CSV table of C-alpha atoms and ligand atoms in Angstrom, one decimal:
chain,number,residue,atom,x,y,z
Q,7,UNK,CA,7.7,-20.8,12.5
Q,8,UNK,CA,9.4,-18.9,15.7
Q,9,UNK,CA,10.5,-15.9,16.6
Q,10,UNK,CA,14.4,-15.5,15.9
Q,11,UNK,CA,14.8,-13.8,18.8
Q,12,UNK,CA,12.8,-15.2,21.3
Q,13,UNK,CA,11.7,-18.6,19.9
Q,14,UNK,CA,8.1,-17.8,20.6
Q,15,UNK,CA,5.1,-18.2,17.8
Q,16,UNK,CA,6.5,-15.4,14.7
Q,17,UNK,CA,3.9,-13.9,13.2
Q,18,UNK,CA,6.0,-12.6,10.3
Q,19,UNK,CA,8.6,-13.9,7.9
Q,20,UNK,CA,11.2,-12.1,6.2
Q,21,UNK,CA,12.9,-14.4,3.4
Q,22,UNK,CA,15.4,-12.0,2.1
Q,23,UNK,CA,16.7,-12.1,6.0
Q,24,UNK,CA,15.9,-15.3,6.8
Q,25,UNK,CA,14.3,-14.6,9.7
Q,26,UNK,CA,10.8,-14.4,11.3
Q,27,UNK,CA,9.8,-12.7,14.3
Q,28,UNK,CA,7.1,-12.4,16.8
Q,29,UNK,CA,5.2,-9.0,16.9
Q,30,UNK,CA,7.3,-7.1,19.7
Q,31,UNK,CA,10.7,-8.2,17.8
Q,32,UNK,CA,9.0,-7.5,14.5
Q,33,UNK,CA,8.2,-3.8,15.5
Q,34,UNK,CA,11.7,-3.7,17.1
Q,35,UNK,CA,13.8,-5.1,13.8
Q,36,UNK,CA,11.4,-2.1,11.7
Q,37,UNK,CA,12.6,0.3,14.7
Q,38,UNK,CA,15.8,-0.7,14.3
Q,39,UNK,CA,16.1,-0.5,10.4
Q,40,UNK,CA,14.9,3.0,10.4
Q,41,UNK,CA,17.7,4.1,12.9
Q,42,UNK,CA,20.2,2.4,11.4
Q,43,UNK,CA,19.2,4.4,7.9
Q,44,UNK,CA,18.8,7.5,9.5
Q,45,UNK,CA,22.4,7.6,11.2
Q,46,UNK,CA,24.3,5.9,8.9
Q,47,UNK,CA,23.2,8.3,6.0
Q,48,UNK,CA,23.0,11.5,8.5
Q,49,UNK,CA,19.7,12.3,7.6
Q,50,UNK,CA,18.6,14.0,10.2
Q,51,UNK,CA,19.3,14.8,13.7
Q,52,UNK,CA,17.2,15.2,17.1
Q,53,UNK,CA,17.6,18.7,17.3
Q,54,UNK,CA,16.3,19.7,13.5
Q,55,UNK,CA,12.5,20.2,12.1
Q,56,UNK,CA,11.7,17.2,10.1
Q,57,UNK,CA,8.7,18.2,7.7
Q,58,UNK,CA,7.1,14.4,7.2
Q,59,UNK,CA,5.1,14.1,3.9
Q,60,UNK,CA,1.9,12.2,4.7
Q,61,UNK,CA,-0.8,11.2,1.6
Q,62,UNK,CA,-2.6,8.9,4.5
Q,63,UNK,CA,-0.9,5.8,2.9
Q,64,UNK,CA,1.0,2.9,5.5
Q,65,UNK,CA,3.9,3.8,4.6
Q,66,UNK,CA,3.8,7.8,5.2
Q,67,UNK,CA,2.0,7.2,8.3
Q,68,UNK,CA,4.1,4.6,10.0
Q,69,UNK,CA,7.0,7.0,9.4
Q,70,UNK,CA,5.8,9.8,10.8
Q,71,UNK,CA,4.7,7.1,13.6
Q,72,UNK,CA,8.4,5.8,13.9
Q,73,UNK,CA,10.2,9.8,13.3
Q,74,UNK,CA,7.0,10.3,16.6
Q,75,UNK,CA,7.5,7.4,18.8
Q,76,UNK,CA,12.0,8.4,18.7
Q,77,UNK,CA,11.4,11.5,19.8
Q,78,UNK,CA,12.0,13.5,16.6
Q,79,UNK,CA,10.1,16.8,16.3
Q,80,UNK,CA,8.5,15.6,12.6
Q,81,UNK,CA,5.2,17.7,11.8
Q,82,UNK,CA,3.0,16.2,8.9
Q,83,UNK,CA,2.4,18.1,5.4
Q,84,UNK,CA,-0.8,16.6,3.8
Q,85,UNK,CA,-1.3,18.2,0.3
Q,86,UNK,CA,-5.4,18.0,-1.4
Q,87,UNK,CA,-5.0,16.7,-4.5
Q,88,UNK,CA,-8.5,17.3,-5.4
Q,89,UNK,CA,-9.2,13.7,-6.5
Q,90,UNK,CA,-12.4,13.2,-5.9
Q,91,UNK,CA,-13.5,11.1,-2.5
Q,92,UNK,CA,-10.2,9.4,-2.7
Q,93,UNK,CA,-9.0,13.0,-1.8
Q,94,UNK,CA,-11.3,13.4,0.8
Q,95,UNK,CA,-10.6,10.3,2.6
Q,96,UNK,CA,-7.0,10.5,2.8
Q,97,UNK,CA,-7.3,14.0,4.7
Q,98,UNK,CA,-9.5,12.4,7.0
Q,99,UNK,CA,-7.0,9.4,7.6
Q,100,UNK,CA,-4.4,11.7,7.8
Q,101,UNK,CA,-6.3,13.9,10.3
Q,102,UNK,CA,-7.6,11.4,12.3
Q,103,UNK,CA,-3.9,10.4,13.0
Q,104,UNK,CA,-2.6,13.2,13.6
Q,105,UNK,CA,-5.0,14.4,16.0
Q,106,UNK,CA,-4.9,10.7,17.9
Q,107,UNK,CA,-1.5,11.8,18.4
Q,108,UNK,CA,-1.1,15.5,19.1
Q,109,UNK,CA,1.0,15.9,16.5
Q,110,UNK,CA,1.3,19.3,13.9
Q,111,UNK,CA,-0.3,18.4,10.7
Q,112,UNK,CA,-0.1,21.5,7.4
Q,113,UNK,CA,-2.9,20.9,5.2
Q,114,UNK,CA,-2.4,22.7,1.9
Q,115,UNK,CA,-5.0,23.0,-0.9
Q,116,UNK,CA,-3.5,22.3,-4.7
Q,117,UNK,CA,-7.1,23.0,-6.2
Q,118,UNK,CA,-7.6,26.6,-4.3
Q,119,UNK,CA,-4.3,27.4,-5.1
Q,120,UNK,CA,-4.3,26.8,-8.8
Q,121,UNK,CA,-7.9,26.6,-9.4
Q,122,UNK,CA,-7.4,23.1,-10.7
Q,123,UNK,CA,-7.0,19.4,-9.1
Q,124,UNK,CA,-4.9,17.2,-10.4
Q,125,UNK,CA,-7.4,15.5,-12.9
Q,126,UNK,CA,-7.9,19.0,-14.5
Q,127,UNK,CA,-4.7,19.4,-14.8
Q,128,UNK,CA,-4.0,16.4,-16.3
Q,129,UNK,CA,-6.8,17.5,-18.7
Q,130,UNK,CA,-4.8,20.8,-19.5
Q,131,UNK,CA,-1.5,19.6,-19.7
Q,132,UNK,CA,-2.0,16.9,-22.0
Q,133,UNK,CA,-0.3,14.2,-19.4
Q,134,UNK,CA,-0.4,11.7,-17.0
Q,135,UNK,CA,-2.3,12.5,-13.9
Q,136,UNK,CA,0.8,11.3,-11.6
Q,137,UNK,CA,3.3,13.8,-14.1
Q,138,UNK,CA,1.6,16.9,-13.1
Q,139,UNK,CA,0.7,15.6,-9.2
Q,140,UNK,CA,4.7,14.8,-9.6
Q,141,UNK,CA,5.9,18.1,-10.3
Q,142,UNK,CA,3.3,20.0,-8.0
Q,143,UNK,CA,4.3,17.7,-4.8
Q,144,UNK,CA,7.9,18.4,-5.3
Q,145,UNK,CA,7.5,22.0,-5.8
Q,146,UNK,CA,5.1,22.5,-2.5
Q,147,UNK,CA,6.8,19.7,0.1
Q,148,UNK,CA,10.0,21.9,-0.7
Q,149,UNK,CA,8.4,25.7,-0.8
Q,150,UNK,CA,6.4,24.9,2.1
Q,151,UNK,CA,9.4,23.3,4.0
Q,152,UNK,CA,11.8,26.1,3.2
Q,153,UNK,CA,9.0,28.9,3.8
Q,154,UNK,CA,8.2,27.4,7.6
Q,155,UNK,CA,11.8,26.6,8.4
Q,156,UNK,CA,12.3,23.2,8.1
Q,157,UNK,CA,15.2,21.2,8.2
Q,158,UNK,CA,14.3,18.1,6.1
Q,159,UNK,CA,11.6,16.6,4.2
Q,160,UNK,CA,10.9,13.0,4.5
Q,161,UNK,CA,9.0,10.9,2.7
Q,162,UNK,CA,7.8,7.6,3.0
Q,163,UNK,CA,9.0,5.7,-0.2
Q,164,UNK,CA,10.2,2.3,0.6
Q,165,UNK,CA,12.2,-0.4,-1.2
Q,166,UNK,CA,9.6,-1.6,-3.7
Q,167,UNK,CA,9.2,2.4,-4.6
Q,168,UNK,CA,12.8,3.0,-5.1
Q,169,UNK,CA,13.5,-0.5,-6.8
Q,170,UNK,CA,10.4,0.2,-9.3
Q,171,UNK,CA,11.7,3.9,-9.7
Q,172,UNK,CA,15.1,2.8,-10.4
Q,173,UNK,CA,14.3,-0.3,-12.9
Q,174,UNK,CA,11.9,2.4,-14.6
Q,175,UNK,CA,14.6,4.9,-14.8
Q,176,UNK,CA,17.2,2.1,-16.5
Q,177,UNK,CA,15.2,0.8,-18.9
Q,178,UNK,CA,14.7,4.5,-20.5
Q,179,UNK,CA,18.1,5.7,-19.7
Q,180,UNK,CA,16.8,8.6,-18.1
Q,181,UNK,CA,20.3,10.2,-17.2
Q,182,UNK,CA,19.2,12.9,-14.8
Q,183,UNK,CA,16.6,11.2,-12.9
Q,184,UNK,CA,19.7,8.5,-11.8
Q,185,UNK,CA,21.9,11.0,-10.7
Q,186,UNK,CA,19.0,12.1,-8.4
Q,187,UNK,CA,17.6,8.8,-7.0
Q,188,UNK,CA,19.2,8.8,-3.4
Q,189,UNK,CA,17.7,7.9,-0.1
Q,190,UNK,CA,19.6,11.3,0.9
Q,191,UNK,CA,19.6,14.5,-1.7
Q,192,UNK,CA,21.7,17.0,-0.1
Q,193,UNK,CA,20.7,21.0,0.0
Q,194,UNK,CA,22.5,22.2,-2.9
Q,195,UNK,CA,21.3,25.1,-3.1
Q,196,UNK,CA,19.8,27.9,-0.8
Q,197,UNK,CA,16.4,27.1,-2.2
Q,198,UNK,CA,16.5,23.3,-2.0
Q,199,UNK,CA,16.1,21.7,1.1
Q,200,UNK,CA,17.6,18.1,2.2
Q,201,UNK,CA,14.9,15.3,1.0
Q,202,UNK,CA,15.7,11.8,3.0
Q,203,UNK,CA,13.9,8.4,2.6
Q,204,UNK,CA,14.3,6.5,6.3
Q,205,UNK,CA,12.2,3.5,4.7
Q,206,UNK,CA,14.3,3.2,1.5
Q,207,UNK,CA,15.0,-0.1,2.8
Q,208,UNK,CA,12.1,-1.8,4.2
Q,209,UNK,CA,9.3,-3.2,1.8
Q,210,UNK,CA,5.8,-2.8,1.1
Q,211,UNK,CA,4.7,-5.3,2.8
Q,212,UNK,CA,6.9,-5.1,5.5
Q,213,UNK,CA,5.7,-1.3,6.7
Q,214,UNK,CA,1.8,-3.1,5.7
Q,215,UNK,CA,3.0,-5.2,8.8
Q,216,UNK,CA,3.9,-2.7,10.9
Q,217,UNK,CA,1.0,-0.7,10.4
Q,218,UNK,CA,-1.1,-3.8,11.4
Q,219,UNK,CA,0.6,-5.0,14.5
Q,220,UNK,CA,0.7,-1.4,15.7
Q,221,UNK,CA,-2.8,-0.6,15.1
Q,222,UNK,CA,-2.7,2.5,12.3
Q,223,UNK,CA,-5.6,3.0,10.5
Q,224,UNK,CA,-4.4,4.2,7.1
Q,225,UNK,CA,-6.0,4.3,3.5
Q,226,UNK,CA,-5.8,1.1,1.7
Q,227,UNK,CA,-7.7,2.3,-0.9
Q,228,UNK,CA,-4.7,3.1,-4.0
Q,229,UNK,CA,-5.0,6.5,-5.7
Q,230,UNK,CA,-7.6,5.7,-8.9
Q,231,UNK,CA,-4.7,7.2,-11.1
Q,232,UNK,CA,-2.2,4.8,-9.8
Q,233,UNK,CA,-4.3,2.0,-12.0
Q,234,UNK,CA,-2.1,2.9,-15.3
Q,235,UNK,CA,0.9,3.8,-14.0
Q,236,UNK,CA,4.0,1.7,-15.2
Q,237,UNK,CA,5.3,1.4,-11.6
Q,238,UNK,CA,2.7,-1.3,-10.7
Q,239,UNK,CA,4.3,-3.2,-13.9
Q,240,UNK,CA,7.6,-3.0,-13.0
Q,241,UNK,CA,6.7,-3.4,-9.5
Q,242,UNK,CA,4.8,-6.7,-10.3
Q,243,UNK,CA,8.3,-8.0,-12.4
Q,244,UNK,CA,10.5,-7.1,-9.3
Q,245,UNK,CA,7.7,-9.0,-6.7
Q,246,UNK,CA,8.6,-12.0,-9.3
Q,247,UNK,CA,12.1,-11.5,-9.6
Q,248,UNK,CA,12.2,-11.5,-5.6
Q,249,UNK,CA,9.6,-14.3,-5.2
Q,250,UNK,CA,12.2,-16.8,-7.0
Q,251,UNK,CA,15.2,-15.4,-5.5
Q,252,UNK,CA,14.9,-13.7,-2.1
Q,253,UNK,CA,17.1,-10.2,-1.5
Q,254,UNK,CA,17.2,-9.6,-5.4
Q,255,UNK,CA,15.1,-5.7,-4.7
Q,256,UNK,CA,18.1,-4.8,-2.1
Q,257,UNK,CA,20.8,-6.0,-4.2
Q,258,UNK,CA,19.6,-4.2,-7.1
Q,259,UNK,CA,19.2,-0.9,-5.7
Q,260,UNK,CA,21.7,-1.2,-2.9
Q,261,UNK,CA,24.3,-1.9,-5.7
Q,262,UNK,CA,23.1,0.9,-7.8
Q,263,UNK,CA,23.4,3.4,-4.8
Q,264,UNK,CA,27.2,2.1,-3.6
Q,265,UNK,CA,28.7,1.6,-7.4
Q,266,UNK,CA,26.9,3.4,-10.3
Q,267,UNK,CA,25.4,6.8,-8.4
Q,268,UNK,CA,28.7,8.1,-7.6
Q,269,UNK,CA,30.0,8.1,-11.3
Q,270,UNK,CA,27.0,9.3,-12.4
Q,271,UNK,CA,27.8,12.0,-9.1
Q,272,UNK,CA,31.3,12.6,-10.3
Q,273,UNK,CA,30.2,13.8,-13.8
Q,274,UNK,CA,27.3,16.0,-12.9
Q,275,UNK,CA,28.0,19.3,-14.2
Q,276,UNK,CA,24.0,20.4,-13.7
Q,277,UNK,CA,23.7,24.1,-11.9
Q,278,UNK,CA,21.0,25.4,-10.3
Q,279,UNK,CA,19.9,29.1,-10.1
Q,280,UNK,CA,16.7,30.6,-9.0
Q,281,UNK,CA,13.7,30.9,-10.8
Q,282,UNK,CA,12.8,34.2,-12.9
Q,283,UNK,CA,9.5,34.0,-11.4
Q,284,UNK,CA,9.3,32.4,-8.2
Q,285,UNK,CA,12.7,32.4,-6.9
Q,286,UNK,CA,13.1,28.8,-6.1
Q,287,UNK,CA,15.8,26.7,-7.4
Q,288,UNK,CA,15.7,25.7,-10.8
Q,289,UNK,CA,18.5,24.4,-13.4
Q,290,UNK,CA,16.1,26.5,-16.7
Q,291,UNK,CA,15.6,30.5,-16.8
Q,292,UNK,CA,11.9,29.7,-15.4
Q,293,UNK,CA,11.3,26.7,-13.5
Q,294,UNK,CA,8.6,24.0,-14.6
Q,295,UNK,CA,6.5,24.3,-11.9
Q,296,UNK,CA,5.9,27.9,-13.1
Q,297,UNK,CA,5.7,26.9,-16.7
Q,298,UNK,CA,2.9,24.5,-15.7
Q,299,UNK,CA,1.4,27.1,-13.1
Q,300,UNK,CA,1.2,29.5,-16.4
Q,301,UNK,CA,-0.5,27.3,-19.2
Q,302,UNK,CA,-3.3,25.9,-15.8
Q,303,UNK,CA,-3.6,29.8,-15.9
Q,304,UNK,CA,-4.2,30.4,-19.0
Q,305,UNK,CA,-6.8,27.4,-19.0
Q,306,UNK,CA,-8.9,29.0,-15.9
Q,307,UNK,CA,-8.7,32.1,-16.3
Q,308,UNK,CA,-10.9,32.5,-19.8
Q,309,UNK,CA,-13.4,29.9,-17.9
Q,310,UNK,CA,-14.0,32.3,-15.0
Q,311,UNK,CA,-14.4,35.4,-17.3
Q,312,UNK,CA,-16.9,33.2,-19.2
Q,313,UNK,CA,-18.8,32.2,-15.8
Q,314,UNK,CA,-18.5,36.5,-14.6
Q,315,UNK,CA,-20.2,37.6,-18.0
L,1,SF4,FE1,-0.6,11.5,-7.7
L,1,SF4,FE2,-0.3,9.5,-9.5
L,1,SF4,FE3,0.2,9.1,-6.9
L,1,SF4,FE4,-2.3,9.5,-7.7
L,1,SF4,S1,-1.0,7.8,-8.2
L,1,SF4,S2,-1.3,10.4,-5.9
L,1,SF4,S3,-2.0,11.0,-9.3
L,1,SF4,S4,1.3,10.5,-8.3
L,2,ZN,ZN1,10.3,-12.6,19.6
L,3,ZN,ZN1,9.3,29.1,-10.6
């Protein structure tokens, strides 16, 4: 197999382009991909604060490595899920990169600020670990961008994310959460701040290659909570889909995004106001994250009277 470029040994293959490349052409076509995504859907530009959302996962750390290496000014927001040593060894990762590379890294603590983790929570709530770690991330990466003046949040969900996400969201119809998958979510509101997705069209195991060839050391190890979850399934039935026939995840979603989005776009009536309680932008009276925030409360609070008496 050789390089498309320069005919020398490839050390990848990418079916669904029909090409293979050699590692300097290899980190160049990933280079290249997320510049392409970045202009062509005005993400974000040089002179804005990009606000990079970093677990200590491959593919949150090679973006932040890409948004780096162009120049962007992209600091890191690492959240502590309080799960256990998983927890802890994703702040390390994310750390350790960070401070290899200078860069500005926010830690923020979900556990000190609600006195609960997200496996407590999960307890309290009566749901799914990743429904509660869901909500709070969203809430936080856009608080925390809008409260330190940030332009943008990215994250670093790639194709198999957004295919899984989308085949998920089809099979249960789920209206609202279709209007909303984009690579791009504009501010719509004062309180909302622009959410972009540079990898949206690069694979898992393409960003696991770029990772390796350029030598970042990120957690391997999946969240324990991520076991159950139905994105491994339909993740598993789209690696089979593509296996047979090559460029089936980018036609699906691709197609999605350039012909059903923008009828689903042209009908949205939804309207956001601000929160009762915490001001941030919300389409109900009180937003969920303070409706969840309230029954943790609730929950602690009698515990730590309990402990005081
Ligand atoms: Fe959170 Fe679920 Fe992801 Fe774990 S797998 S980090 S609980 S969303
Ligand atoms: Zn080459
Ligand atoms: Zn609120």
């Amino acid at each position: 197999m050789r390089c498309i470029k320069c005919a020398h040994k490839a050390s990848v293959e990418l079916r669904r382009h029909h090409s293979a490349y050699c590692p300097p052409h290899y980190l160049e076509f990933v280079r290249n991909q997320v510049a392409r995504n970045i202009k062509r859907l005005k993400m974000f530009t040089q002179q804005e604060r990009i606000l990079v959302a970093v677990s200590g996962g491959k593919d949150s750390l090679a973006l932040w490595d890409l948004l780096l290496e162009a120049g962007y000014s992209a600091s890191g927001l690492h959240i502590h899920l309080g799960i256990g040593d998983y927890s802890v060894r994703s702040a390390q990762t994310t750390r350790a990169f960070a401070d290899e590379r200078k860069a500005e890294l926010i830690e923020f603590d979900l556990e000190r600020e609600l006195g609960l983790g997200v496996p407590e929570l999960s307890k309290v709530l009566k749901r799914a670990p990743c429904s509660g770690c869901g909500l709070n991330k969203r809430y936080f990466f856009n608080k925390i961008a809008l409260d330190q003046g940030f332009d943008v949040v990215a994250t670093g969900h790639n194709l198999d994310d957004e295919t899984a996400t989308l085949l998920g969201n089809v099979l249960h119809w789920q209206h609202d959460s279709l209007s909303r998958q984009s690579p791009v979510l504009e501010r719509t509101h004062p309180k909302l701040v622009k959410k972009v997705k540079p990898l949206y069209s690069l694979t898992e195991r393409e960003m696991a290659s770029y990772c390796l060839l350029k030598g970042i050391d990120y957690m391997e190890e999946e969240c324990p909570n991520a076991a159950g979850a139905h994105s491994l399934l339909y993740k598993d039935v789209l690696n089979r889909i593509e296996f047979e026939s090559p460029g089936s995840k980018q036609q699906f979603l691709q197609g999605f995004l350039d012909r059903f989005r923008p009828l689903l776009q042209a009908n949205d009536t939804t309207e956001l106001r601000e929160c009762a309680v915490c001001g941030q932008a919300t389409t109900s009276e009180i937003c969920s994250f303070c409706r969840m925030r309230d029954r943790a409360k609730r929950h602690v609070e009698p515990a730590s009277a309990n402990r005081n008496s």
